[in-house]
């Protein structure tokens, strides 16, 4: 069913008006605090603790728990009839407090948008907002009001399967996109729960759930900025991470949850644990039993227990025995109620149970999903300009199991995604080719995991019969996401062998690579001239990929992660520190491998277009900078090719001499611009001087006097563009907010 067929285009519009909410003004906030305290004053200890219990659909939840006030928040209630039933039960409780309905809505609800790592490759807060807003609108339509997203975990290690849920390796990109996602979700009607606080993206060996060691100054410099941006963008809640950080599990970490999040950043929403994360404190070896785990978690600042049932079981007794002050419980309940009032939950009608997500995908959501997807594709290489296919290509062979993989193209965490809604890459190519009279010869060559290559001969014949080959390979979705750490990042199964055979036909081959992380390409990068990384593109994969392959749109994505040559290079990232022995190819006693190049295959920020861009006339507005001022760098960018295209203009800096080693390069600002052939735009990138400093272990920002080198260009290989000088050293205490990065573009 389409949205236009539902007696409900107006119903949908109305639903949005009721669910979208905004950050309250100071006056409204005061009124909310009054209502919170009034309600809290009427609650029994058991009713309070019921508000701190978050339970999933199905066991251990009994429906009566809701009417008995034991489930203040619910998850995985993702249909209107279930939400309506729970709401009706909550109305039977003495105080009629409405529940939260949470779900992992990461990149779509019914309509699937690209996975967050792909979406990050668009380098566009506008695109991130658009995708999040659509995801939220569809989920809110059936009564979900809270998402366990965005994931703000920075990761420099593609072995970690969950890298697909984030924005990659850079704190500036991460902060900008995390804020955009929080805003988009809120605009679409979902409160955000930014996760996983914190350090979860740097587990040892890339193993999901494993331990993380990150010095505090490095937490402030690198891992925390995206979370702080989420606070400033109005994230309603946070989720504590599973991992131990420097030996202290995040679920019972007062430094993270109270000192940083509440005291330094002023966050006044609530924190939930991750799935049975509180009970796992026993496995972590810091609690002897469930009671101690519950006590440690709540005292550290975890307000809500996801799926552990430990708060509801143990906290009443912990309070009565005087081991947990009731004031601590009150404060946690206050945070939860404050959030519910801010979201307007007390003033909303219950959901209409006749609503169905079958209203989606709608023509509009498909259009948005296609627009977002094609902005996320990264053209990694394009030797001999195999892409886009020109008029000489009258037939294409479409090879590879992921060409026709409606389930896999949705990627992990696909909420209510139905594979039947997917337009596959094969289908997208067929539609586009049909319009242009191009023949399509399809032959998968191997099974999904490419273990069985019985179909190879048929694929080679299809290739020989065709003018060009589109090979669609990569990671089936099962190999990506939570609990999908990989020790071998080579193309899985026999994909490399199949690609080698296709290349040997002598036909031009374009590899369309799907997956949730960079994969090790080995000789494939030599043998295959054109490679387009498409991540998991979602419902509209087919039309979006066809748009780019046939040149209707130029690719404009840039890598949000460094692409390694070998798994052994990981963790690998561009913004690393200098060493005492910088790489010299002819000197073994410098930083290098004896069996692999030291460079990445493709650097951070990298991505080609079908046109070319020339950078010129870089100017630094003011070369001497003091506190409160902006580093302002202007550059002219010209489209020197024959096609329209978009470029991501990137500004990097380096502090070459400081009291502590500073990274060789750090992205500080970026702007995506569209240019017609021959057109020039002048782009001004601005960076607050405060952002050029670094942190001390207590969170103080130290900005030191001295030179700052500037680099501007279309990737992290950007050219030097001069120097500015910070005229005096100053410190900013952790409590103060820093100004946001801003940019502007002129014709
Ligand atoms: C994941 C969270 C997720 C939660 C609820 C956990 O396993 O770590 O990211 O939000 O499940 O689905």
XYZ file of C-alpha atoms and ligand atoms in Angstrom:
759
model
C 0.000 0.000 0.000
C 1.194 3.502 -0.748
C 0.833 6.491 1.481
C -1.479 8.112 -1.038
C -3.797 5.078 -0.840
C -4.135 5.367 2.920
C -6.990 7.481 4.227
C -4.197 9.130 5.844
C -2.010 11.578 4.055
C -3.697 14.078 6.331
C -3.529 11.643 9.220
C 0.219 11.408 8.638
C 0.640 15.160 8.475
C -1.405 15.552 11.630
C 0.615 12.862 13.342
C 3.777 14.791 12.635
C 2.374 17.953 14.071
C 1.623 16.037 17.268
C 4.909 14.194 17.637
C 7.558 16.724 16.548
C 8.812 18.580 19.605
C 11.339 21.279 20.266
C 13.820 22.180 22.973
C 11.758 24.150 25.557
C 12.351 27.809 26.296
C 13.478 28.888 29.787
C 9.915 29.781 30.783
C 8.529 26.484 29.571
C 11.361 24.721 31.380
C 10.358 26.293 34.695
C 6.789 25.138 34.224
C 8.071 21.641 33.446
C 10.178 21.563 36.624
C 7.094 22.494 38.649
C 5.084 19.676 37.085
C 7.942 17.202 37.636
C 8.284 18.043 41.317
C 4.553 17.958 41.873
C 4.316 14.503 40.343
C 7.409 13.227 42.113
C 5.914 14.370 45.419
C 2.993 11.999 44.908
C 5.034 8.911 44.032
C 5.795 5.892 46.195
C 9.285 4.411 46.115
C 8.018 1.517 43.970
C 6.351 3.880 41.506
C 9.562 5.855 41.240
C 11.659 2.787 40.551
C 9.090 1.626 37.975
C 9.988 4.734 35.975
C 13.596 3.557 35.881
C 12.756 0.179 34.373
C 13.133 -0.286 30.608
C 11.752 -3.566 29.252
C 11.489 -5.071 25.800
C 8.401 -6.554 24.182
C 8.157 -10.231 25.139
C 9.574 -11.998 28.221
C 10.455 -11.043 30.924
C 7.770 -8.362 30.436
C 4.241 -9.285 31.486
C 1.599 -6.884 30.161
C 0.390 -6.431 33.762
C 3.766 -4.888 34.607
C 2.638 -1.874 32.622
C -0.675 -1.442 34.434
C 1.130 -2.065 37.741
C 3.488 0.839 37.031
C 6.595 -1.316 36.774
C 7.622 -0.342 33.247
C 8.211 3.364 32.749
C 9.881 2.723 29.413
C 9.398 0.024 26.780
C 11.425 -1.035 23.786
C 10.751 -2.954 20.624
C 7.074 -1.953 20.623
C 7.101 -1.101 16.981
C 3.529 -1.387 15.834
C 0.629 0.942 16.604
C -1.611 -1.792 18.105
C 1.113 -2.774 20.600
C 1.869 0.832 21.495
C -1.833 1.612 21.901
C -2.343 -1.414 24.143
C 0.597 -0.401 26.351
C -0.642 3.184 26.505
C -4.088 2.034 27.598
C -2.507 -0.088 30.352
C -0.336 2.820 31.512
C -3.502 4.889 31.829
C -4.771 2.339 34.369
C -1.924 3.162 36.774
C -2.579 5.526 39.666
C -0.538 8.398 38.215
C -1.095 7.642 34.520
C 2.502 8.411 33.535
C 2.961 7.747 29.826
C 5.712 5.271 28.883
C 8.596 5.912 26.522
C 8.619 3.669 23.453
C 12.188 3.077 22.326
C 13.626 1.331 19.303
C 16.893 1.183 17.378
C 15.882 3.551 14.587
C 19.258 4.218 13.042
C 18.848 4.679 9.333
C 15.190 4.313 8.620
C 12.100 2.629 9.991
C 10.257 1.049 7.076
C 12.065 2.944 4.312
C 15.767 2.173 4.682
C 18.325 4.917 4.240
C 22.083 4.259 4.024
C 23.788 3.005 7.174
C 25.274 5.830 9.265
C 28.876 5.234 8.142
C 27.738 5.573 4.531
C 25.609 8.567 5.353
C 28.732 10.127 6.928
C 30.475 9.811 3.559
C 28.092 12.451 2.241
C 29.970 14.896 4.513
C 26.720 16.808 4.731
C 24.768 17.736 7.849
C 21.825 18.493 5.547
C 21.811 14.907 4.295
C 22.177 13.505 7.834
C 19.271 15.643 9.033
C 17.116 14.585 6.102
C 17.742 10.863 6.629
C 17.191 11.040 10.397
C 14.053 13.082 10.033
C 12.541 10.539 7.641
C 13.465 7.631 9.884
C 11.848 9.422 12.807
C 8.703 10.439 10.941
C 7.933 6.874 9.959
C 8.643 5.455 13.428
C 6.680 8.184 15.193
C 3.741 7.486 12.887
C 3.153 4.172 14.683
C 3.893 5.495 18.167
C 7.633 5.016 18.693
C 8.902 8.151 20.432
C 12.510 7.439 21.371
C 15.427 6.126 19.304
C 18.600 4.424 20.488
C 20.614 6.580 18.128
C 22.732 8.290 17.006
C 25.810 6.246 17.744
C 28.511 8.806 18.516
C 31.342 6.296 18.974
C 34.391 7.317 17.020
C 36.282 4.339 15.640
C 39.649 3.968 14.011
C 39.406 0.240 13.631
C 37.365 -1.347 10.847
C 37.620 -4.774 12.428
C 34.931 -3.548 14.817
C 31.612 -4.400 13.163
C 29.779 -1.509 14.750
C 31.902 1.049 12.904
C 28.996 0.887 10.420
C 26.675 2.547 12.959
C 28.767 5.665 13.417
C 30.537 8.394 11.471
C 34.032 6.964 11.264
C 37.301 8.241 12.647
C 37.149 11.997 12.863
C 35.929 14.048 15.843
C 34.992 17.162 13.856
C 33.002 15.239 11.256
C 31.528 13.216 14.119
C 30.460 16.255 16.116
C 28.808 17.944 13.135
C 26.948 14.835 11.983
C 25.945 13.642 15.457
C 24.346 17.027 16.123
C 22.589 16.923 12.750
C 21.242 13.436 13.471
C 19.923 14.446 16.901
C 18.178 17.435 15.318
C 16.760 15.388 12.461
C 15.364 12.740 14.800
C 13.772 15.381 16.986
C 12.249 17.179 14.010
C 10.738 13.907 12.865
C 9.292 13.176 16.320
C 11.866 10.991 18.098
C 13.862 11.815 21.202
C 17.465 10.692 20.784
C 19.457 8.422 23.040
C 23.019 9.090 21.995
C 25.181 6.017 22.512
C 27.427 4.375 23.674
C 28.955 6.554 26.332
C 31.929 6.192 25.952
C 35.013 4.806 24.268
C 33.146 1.783 22.908
C 34.589 2.315 19.411
C 38.162 1.556 20.442
C 37.971 -2.002 21.814
C 41.227 -3.880 21.885
C 41.783 -5.952 18.771
C 38.590 -4.508 17.263
C 36.629 -7.067 19.284
C 33.106 -5.938 20.105
C 32.521 -5.486 23.865
C 36.223 -5.684 24.701
C 38.188 -3.347 26.922
C 39.251 0.151 25.945
C 42.214 2.151 27.190
C 42.094 5.832 26.320
C 43.914 8.536 28.323
C 41.519 11.207 29.624
C 43.076 14.025 27.587
C 42.573 11.882 24.482
C 38.976 11.218 25.494
C 38.369 14.980 25.563
C 40.283 15.645 22.333
C 39.000 12.790 20.212
C 36.276 10.538 21.603
C 34.042 12.940 23.543
C 33.414 15.854 21.109
C 30.616 14.044 19.199
C 28.852 13.282 22.511
C 29.215 16.845 23.646
C 27.774 18.006 20.336
C 24.802 15.718 21.026
C 24.214 17.420 24.382
C 24.312 20.825 22.721
C 21.936 19.655 19.994
C 19.451 18.600 22.692
C 19.843 14.812 22.889
C 17.145 13.751 25.362
C 19.103 10.835 26.793
C 22.356 8.906 26.612
C 23.150 5.200 26.738
C 26.094 3.918 28.757
C 28.502 1.693 26.854
C 29.136 -1.997 27.503
C 32.903 -1.643 27.648
C 35.264 -0.906 30.496
C 37.182 2.325 29.982
C 40.628 2.283 31.576
C 39.452 -0.549 33.811
C 36.200 1.130 34.905
C 33.058 -0.229 33.200
C 31.132 2.640 31.582
C 27.909 1.411 33.208
C 29.316 2.286 36.635
C 31.677 5.091 35.710
C 31.047 8.233 37.767
C 33.700 10.194 35.891
C 31.903 9.740 32.587
C 28.302 9.774 33.748
C 28.425 12.415 36.443
C 31.599 14.486 36.259
C 31.765 14.904 32.487
C 28.192 14.514 31.285
C 26.332 16.282 34.091
C 28.796 18.578 35.829
C 30.978 19.697 32.942
C 28.424 19.622 30.116
C 25.295 20.441 32.102
C 23.242 17.544 30.684
C 19.926 17.275 32.560
C 18.262 14.421 30.677
C 18.634 10.768 31.689
C 21.049 7.916 31.036
C 20.000 4.355 30.301
C 22.180 1.298 30.504
C 22.675 -0.818 27.415
C 20.954 -4.222 27.167
C 21.512 -5.988 30.556
C 24.591 -3.796 30.920
C 24.019 -3.430 34.670
C 24.006 -7.183 35.255
C 27.219 -7.411 33.223
C 29.006 -5.488 35.976
C 29.215 -8.881 37.669
C 31.030 -10.303 34.626
C 33.260 -7.230 34.573
C 34.266 -8.235 38.074
C 33.253 -5.063 39.896
C 30.069 -6.361 41.539
C 29.495 -9.568 43.468
C 25.794 -9.817 42.614
C 22.803 -8.052 41.053
C 22.183 -5.874 44.107
C 25.702 -4.515 44.122
C 25.588 -4.007 40.357
C 22.334 -2.023 40.641
C 23.755 0.059 43.479
C 27.000 0.868 41.646
C 25.199 1.757 38.422
C 22.665 4.141 39.960
C 25.236 5.813 42.192
C 27.487 6.372 39.175
C 24.661 8.016 37.209
C 22.821 5.316 35.208
C 19.170 6.302 35.638
C 17.472 3.490 33.758
C 18.003 -0.260 33.639
C 17.578 -1.724 30.165
C 16.395 -5.331 30.384
C 18.243 -6.243 33.566
C 15.248 -6.023 35.942
C 17.857 -5.318 38.620
C 16.648 -1.857 39.617
C 13.113 -3.043 40.088
C 14.306 -6.093 41.976
C 16.969 -4.599 44.234
C 16.687 -0.830 44.553
C 13.723 -0.776 46.964
C 15.743 -2.819 49.455
C 18.952 -0.880 48.734
C 17.104 2.325 49.638
C 15.432 0.866 52.717
C 18.774 -0.461 53.962
C 20.303 2.998 53.493
C 22.828 1.877 50.902
C 21.301 4.113 48.201
C 19.887 7.482 49.332
C 16.310 8.034 48.157
C 17.451 11.440 46.902
C 19.513 9.604 44.257
C 16.406 7.743 43.076
C 14.467 11.015 43.077
C 17.059 12.689 40.909
C 16.984 9.841 38.379
C 13.178 9.885 38.282
C 13.227 13.658 37.907
C 15.431 13.291 34.828
C 13.083 10.735 33.281
C 9.929 12.727 34.025
C 11.537 15.961 32.818
C 12.271 14.261 29.514
C 8.726 12.918 29.198
C 7.283 16.371 29.870
C 9.684 17.988 27.396
C 8.602 15.518 24.760
C 5.006 16.473 25.432
C 4.040 12.874 26.271
C 1.600 13.881 29.021
C -0.300 16.103 26.638
C -0.563 13.800 23.619
C -3.470 11.579 22.702
C -2.724 7.852 22.549
C -1.773 6.373 19.205
C -4.508 5.304 16.816
C -4.079 1.501 16.654
C -5.196 1.385 13.032
C -1.992 3.061 11.885
C 0.385 0.832 9.984
C 3.890 1.186 8.657
C 2.523 -0.253 5.416
C 1.955 3.434 4.636
C 5.651 3.401 3.721
C 7.757 3.531 1.650
C 5.885 6.419 0.087
C 6.952 8.063 -3.183
C 8.387 10.890 -1.052
C 10.340 8.613 1.289
C 11.711 6.683 -1.697
C 12.779 9.929 -3.328
C 14.555 11.031 -0.127
C 16.226 7.625 0.286
C 17.504 7.768 -3.299
C 18.809 11.309 -2.873
C 20.631 10.434 0.334
C 22.053 7.180 -1.035
C 23.657 8.637 -4.113
C 25.409 11.319 -2.023
C 27.076 8.614 0.032
C 28.823 6.677 -2.741
C 32.590 7.095 -2.833
C 34.380 6.668 -6.154
C 37.614 5.180 -4.873
C 39.334 4.863 -8.239
C 38.378 5.254 -11.870
C 41.287 4.326 -14.112
C 40.618 4.926 -17.779
C 37.339 6.634 -16.841
C 35.411 3.377 -17.016
C 32.649 5.277 -15.214
C 30.272 6.736 -16.048
C 29.187 4.465 -18.885
C 29.114 6.479 -22.087
C 27.015 6.051 -25.220
C 29.418 3.346 -26.433
C 28.149 0.952 -23.779
C 25.151 -0.830 -25.323
C 25.164 -3.844 -23.047
C 26.254 -4.521 -19.475
C 26.863 -7.719 -17.557
C 25.645 -7.491 -13.982
C 27.615 -9.977 -11.914
C 27.905 -10.764 -8.215
C 25.543 -11.958 -5.517
C 24.899 -8.541 -4.005
C 23.391 -7.202 -7.238
C 20.181 -8.976 -6.367
C 20.195 -8.950 -2.574
C 17.111 -7.098 -1.351
C 17.744 -8.053 2.267
C 21.466 -7.336 2.387
C 21.287 -3.920 0.762
C 19.235 -2.711 3.764
C 22.215 -3.362 6.025
C 22.084 -4.269 9.713
C 19.677 -2.608 12.186
C 16.945 -2.252 9.608
C 14.102 -1.656 12.121
C 10.871 -2.495 10.234
C 12.567 -2.763 6.830
C 10.972 -5.292 4.471
C 13.123 -6.746 1.762
C 10.074 -6.696 -0.514
C 10.303 -2.885 -0.513
C 13.898 -2.903 -1.784
C 14.730 -1.976 -5.336
C 17.822 -4.065 -5.978
C 20.861 -2.863 -7.840
C 19.999 -5.259 -10.662
C 16.486 -3.857 -10.875
C 17.736 -0.264 -10.776
C 20.182 -0.978 -13.591
C 17.492 -2.756 -15.606
C 15.116 0.191 -15.290
C 17.782 2.699 -16.288
C 19.129 0.526 -19.100
C 15.703 -0.173 -20.528
C 15.051 3.548 -20.978
C 18.330 3.871 -22.898
C 17.999 0.660 -24.927
C 20.960 -0.986 -23.166
C 20.935 -4.785 -22.791
C 21.462 -6.262 -19.329
C 23.010 -9.725 -18.934
C 22.709 -10.943 -15.385
C 24.744 -13.792 -13.871
C 25.518 -13.864 -10.116
C 28.746 -15.946 -10.427
C 28.564 -17.199 -6.830
C 26.331 -17.524 -3.772
C 25.879 -14.752 -1.196
C 29.055 -15.609 0.724
C 30.817 -16.487 -2.518
C 31.869 -19.943 -1.410
C 30.350 -21.741 -4.363
C 31.487 -20.446 -7.748
C 29.592 -22.878 -9.960
C 28.078 -19.859 -11.689
C 31.436 -18.403 -12.706
C 31.456 -19.687 -16.295
C 28.001 -18.240 -16.942
C 29.187 -14.923 -15.503
C 32.267 -14.891 -17.715
C 30.124 -15.602 -20.753
C 27.799 -12.741 -19.777
C 30.871 -10.512 -19.456
C 32.185 -11.521 -22.888
C 28.798 -10.783 -24.474
C 28.701 -7.294 -22.925
C 30.447 -3.979 -23.480
C 31.108 -3.487 -19.750
C 30.832 -5.387 -16.480
C 29.197 -4.198 -13.267
C 30.446 -6.461 -10.472
C 28.534 -6.143 -7.218
C 30.404 -7.709 -4.317
C 31.275 -7.058 -0.681
C 29.964 -7.926 2.764
C 26.572 -9.566 3.185
C 24.879 -7.692 6.013
C 25.434 -10.509 8.478
C 29.140 -9.657 8.436
C 28.533 -6.131 9.685
C 27.087 -4.479 12.784
C 26.930 -5.552 16.418
C 28.773 -8.744 17.293
C 30.342 -8.838 13.808
C 34.000 -8.155 14.500
C 36.268 -9.504 11.785
C 39.894 -10.561 12.035
C 40.191 -10.861 8.243
C 38.991 -7.918 6.207
C 39.816 -9.400 2.815
C 36.902 -9.723 0.379
C 35.156 -12.735 1.807
C 34.848 -16.142 0.178
C 36.114 -16.421 -3.402
C 35.218 -12.896 -4.477
C 38.796 -11.897 -5.312
C 39.126 -14.950 -7.570
C 35.869 -14.153 -9.403
C 36.909 -10.526 -9.873
C 40.281 -11.612 -11.213
C 38.547 -13.846 -13.770
C 36.225 -11.010 -14.804
C 39.187 -8.663 -15.255
C 40.909 -11.303 -17.362
C 38.080 -11.104 -19.940
C 39.550 -7.737 -20.926
C 36.196 -6.020 -20.554
C 36.049 -2.791 -18.567
C 34.916 -3.706 -15.049
C 33.331 -1.416 -12.467
C 33.242 -2.898 -8.977
C 30.267 -1.771 -6.931
C 31.339 -2.577 -3.401
C 28.827 -3.009 -0.618
C 29.619 -3.285 3.064
C 29.803 -1.717 6.445
C 33.529 -1.026 6.545
C 36.568 -0.713 4.296
C 37.534 -4.148 3.007
C 41.018 -5.245 2.097
C 41.151 -5.294 -1.689
C 44.655 -6.661 -2.274
C 45.359 -7.271 -5.985
C 41.727 -6.434 -6.854
C 42.612 -2.731 -6.603
C 45.242 -3.307 -9.319
C 43.135 -5.474 -11.567
C 39.778 -3.654 -11.438
C 39.978 -0.121 -12.813
C 36.875 1.445 -11.238
C 35.642 0.932 -7.700
C 32.555 2.581 -6.245
C 32.025 2.090 -2.501
C 28.285 2.118 -1.849
C 28.153 0.939 1.814
C 24.625 -0.421 2.437
C 22.501 1.938 0.357
C 19.042 0.936 1.646
C 15.648 0.605 -0.008
C 16.508 2.679 -3.067
C 19.928 1.135 -3.717
C 19.063 0.264 -7.312
C 17.959 3.661 -8.621
C 20.733 5.439 -6.675
C 23.493 3.156 -8.000
C 22.125 3.424 -11.552
C 22.036 7.235 -11.250
C 25.767 7.211 -10.572
C 26.926 4.388 -12.894
C 25.218 5.948 -15.890
C 26.395 9.463 -15.053
C 23.035 11.064 -14.274
C 24.712 12.189 -11.058
C 28.430 12.491 -10.264
C 29.630 10.680 -7.161
C 30.490 13.082 -4.345
C 31.072 10.964 -1.236
C 34.339 11.154 0.687
C 35.792 8.516 2.974
C 34.922 9.017 6.655
C 37.529 6.361 7.487
C 41.045 5.573 6.360
C 41.022 2.622 3.962
C 43.776 0.125 4.881
C 45.807 -2.038 2.545
C 45.983 -4.835 5.115
C 44.125 -5.801 8.281
C 47.451 -5.678 10.118
C 47.574 -1.891 9.673
C 44.633 -1.447 12.052
C 43.916 0.655 14.025
C 44.692 3.168 11.267
C 43.741 6.830 11.040
C 44.944 9.999 9.404
C 45.049 12.291 12.444
C 47.847 10.488 14.235
C 50.764 11.930 16.129
C 54.202 12.501 14.684
C 56.983 10.208 15.893
C 60.657 10.722 16.542
C 61.320 8.639 13.469
C 59.072 9.745 10.632
C 58.889 7.303 7.731
C 61.882 7.294 5.360
C 61.509 4.549 2.773
C 65.261 3.889 2.651
C 65.721 3.729 6.419
C 64.369 0.653 8.131
C 64.691 2.255 11.574
C 61.817 4.645 10.924
C 58.052 4.093 11.212
C 57.130 1.451 8.654
C 56.219 -2.182 8.084
C 58.737 -4.561 6.601
C 55.986 -6.409 4.720
C 53.438 -3.730 3.774
C 53.360 -0.094 2.741
C 52.891 2.395 5.563
C 50.311 4.403 3.618
C 46.590 3.635 3.364
C 45.118 2.422 0.093
C 42.800 5.468 0.116
C 43.158 8.250 2.675
C 40.518 9.819 4.906
C 38.426 12.412 3.074
C 39.180 10.798 -0.304
C 36.671 10.392 -3.118
C 36.701 11.097 -6.862
C 34.093 12.742 -9.050
C 33.306 12.564 -12.769
C 34.582 16.129 -12.970
C 37.688 17.825 -11.537
C 38.092 20.683 -9.106
C 40.904 23.231 -8.946
C 41.697 25.078 -5.732
C 43.261 28.553 -5.889
C 43.702 31.906 -4.115
C 43.682 30.575 -0.580
C 43.767 33.427 1.901
C 43.886 33.561 5.674
C 41.872 36.600 6.736
C 43.749 37.413 9.893
C 47.121 35.922 10.562
C 47.383 36.885 14.246
C 44.726 35.310 16.368
C 43.646 35.903 19.942
C 41.052 34.260 22.203
C 37.491 34.550 20.937
C 38.576 35.070 17.332
C 38.165 32.871 14.288
C 40.704 31.370 11.949
C 39.084 32.318 8.652
C 40.345 30.668 5.489
C 38.894 31.461 2.072
C 39.550 29.466 -1.090
C 38.263 29.537 -4.657
C 37.138 26.208 -6.045
C 36.527 25.824 -9.760
C 34.891 22.980 -11.627
C 37.387 22.462 -14.452
C 35.646 19.454 -15.989
C 32.686 19.015 -18.284
C 30.080 17.766 -15.814
C 28.258 19.091 -12.798
C 29.604 17.869 -9.516
C 29.862 18.389 -5.798
C 33.072 18.826 -3.849
C 33.740 18.641 -0.126
C 36.158 21.460 0.664
C 38.211 20.420 3.689
C 40.307 22.497 6.076
C 43.000 20.822 8.155
C 45.386 22.338 10.683
C 48.508 21.344 12.554
C 50.185 22.804 15.600
C 53.837 22.031 14.750
C 55.371 22.957 18.118
C 53.370 22.552 21.319
C 53.964 21.408 24.867
C 52.573 18.021 23.827
C 52.811 16.240 20.446
C 49.882 17.301 18.276
C 48.433 15.350 15.299
C 50.028 15.725 11.893
C 46.689 16.915 10.591
C 43.246 17.519 12.034
C 40.080 18.261 10.097
C 38.647 21.474 11.504
C 35.953 22.495 9.010
C 34.378 21.339 5.744
C 31.734 22.460 3.310
C 30.053 20.573 0.492
C 29.418 22.688 -2.590
C 27.831 22.050 -5.990
C 29.531 23.442 -9.088
C 28.453 23.535 -12.711
C 31.119 23.056 -15.390
C 33.343 26.138 -15.433
C 31.769 27.570 -12.303
C 33.847 28.940 -9.412
C 32.755 29.445 -5.817
C 34.614 31.134 -3.026
C 34.292 29.138 0.163
C 35.082 30.582 3.573
C 35.806 28.133 6.371
C 35.889 29.425 9.923
C 37.328 27.789 12.998
C 37.139 29.248 16.523
C 40.637 29.694 17.953
C 39.470 27.647 20.951
C 39.167 24.627 18.635
C 42.860 24.861 17.796
C 43.898 23.940 21.318
C 43.915 20.617 23.085
C 42.748 19.222 26.388
C 44.352 18.463 29.695
C 43.300 15.445 31.709
C 40.761 17.473 33.720
C 38.986 18.725 30.591
C 40.599 22.173 30.513
C 41.262 23.374 26.962
C 44.774 24.716 26.537
C 45.379 26.977 23.554
C 49.059 27.676 23.180
C 50.758 30.623 21.550
C 52.574 29.829 18.327
C 52.162 28.892 14.688
C 49.239 26.935 13.241
C 49.742 25.380 9.823
C 46.762 25.341 7.477
C 45.947 22.872 4.686
C 43.020 23.129 2.260
C 41.827 20.647 -0.344
C 39.543 17.810 -1.301
C 40.962 15.114 1.018
C 43.285 14.686 3.989
C 46.150 15.017 1.474
C 45.171 18.725 1.217
C 47.888 21.177 0.157
C 49.592 23.572 2.605
C 47.823 26.936 2.522
C 49.913 29.065 4.872
C 50.177 29.727 8.578
C 48.449 31.734 11.262
C 49.776 32.593 14.685
C 48.055 32.374 18.025
C 49.395 35.376 19.903
C 49.048 34.221 23.497
C 48.467 31.096 25.530
C 45.114 30.787 27.288
C 42.994 28.169 29.036
C 39.297 27.473 28.962
C 37.868 25.654 31.971
C 35.759 22.561 31.186
C 32.442 24.189 32.091
C 32.504 26.768 29.324
C 30.880 26.094 25.981
C 32.871 26.496 22.806
C 31.574 28.314 19.778
C 30.496 26.190 16.833
C 32.436 25.832 13.607
C 30.897 27.819 10.770
C 31.378 28.118 7.041
C 29.958 30.127 4.174
C 29.900 29.922 0.398
C 29.687 32.750 -2.125
C 29.192 32.537 -5.876
C 23.070 -2.543 21.611
C 22.465 -1.153 21.656
C 21.001 -1.226 21.329
C 20.319 -2.175 22.292
C 18.814 -2.256 22.106
C 22.280 -3.542 22.409
O 22.727 -4.834 22.187
O 24.405 -2.470 22.072
O 23.137 -0.310 20.763
O 20.432 0.056 21.372
O 20.887 -3.461 22.139
O 18.470 -2.898 20.941
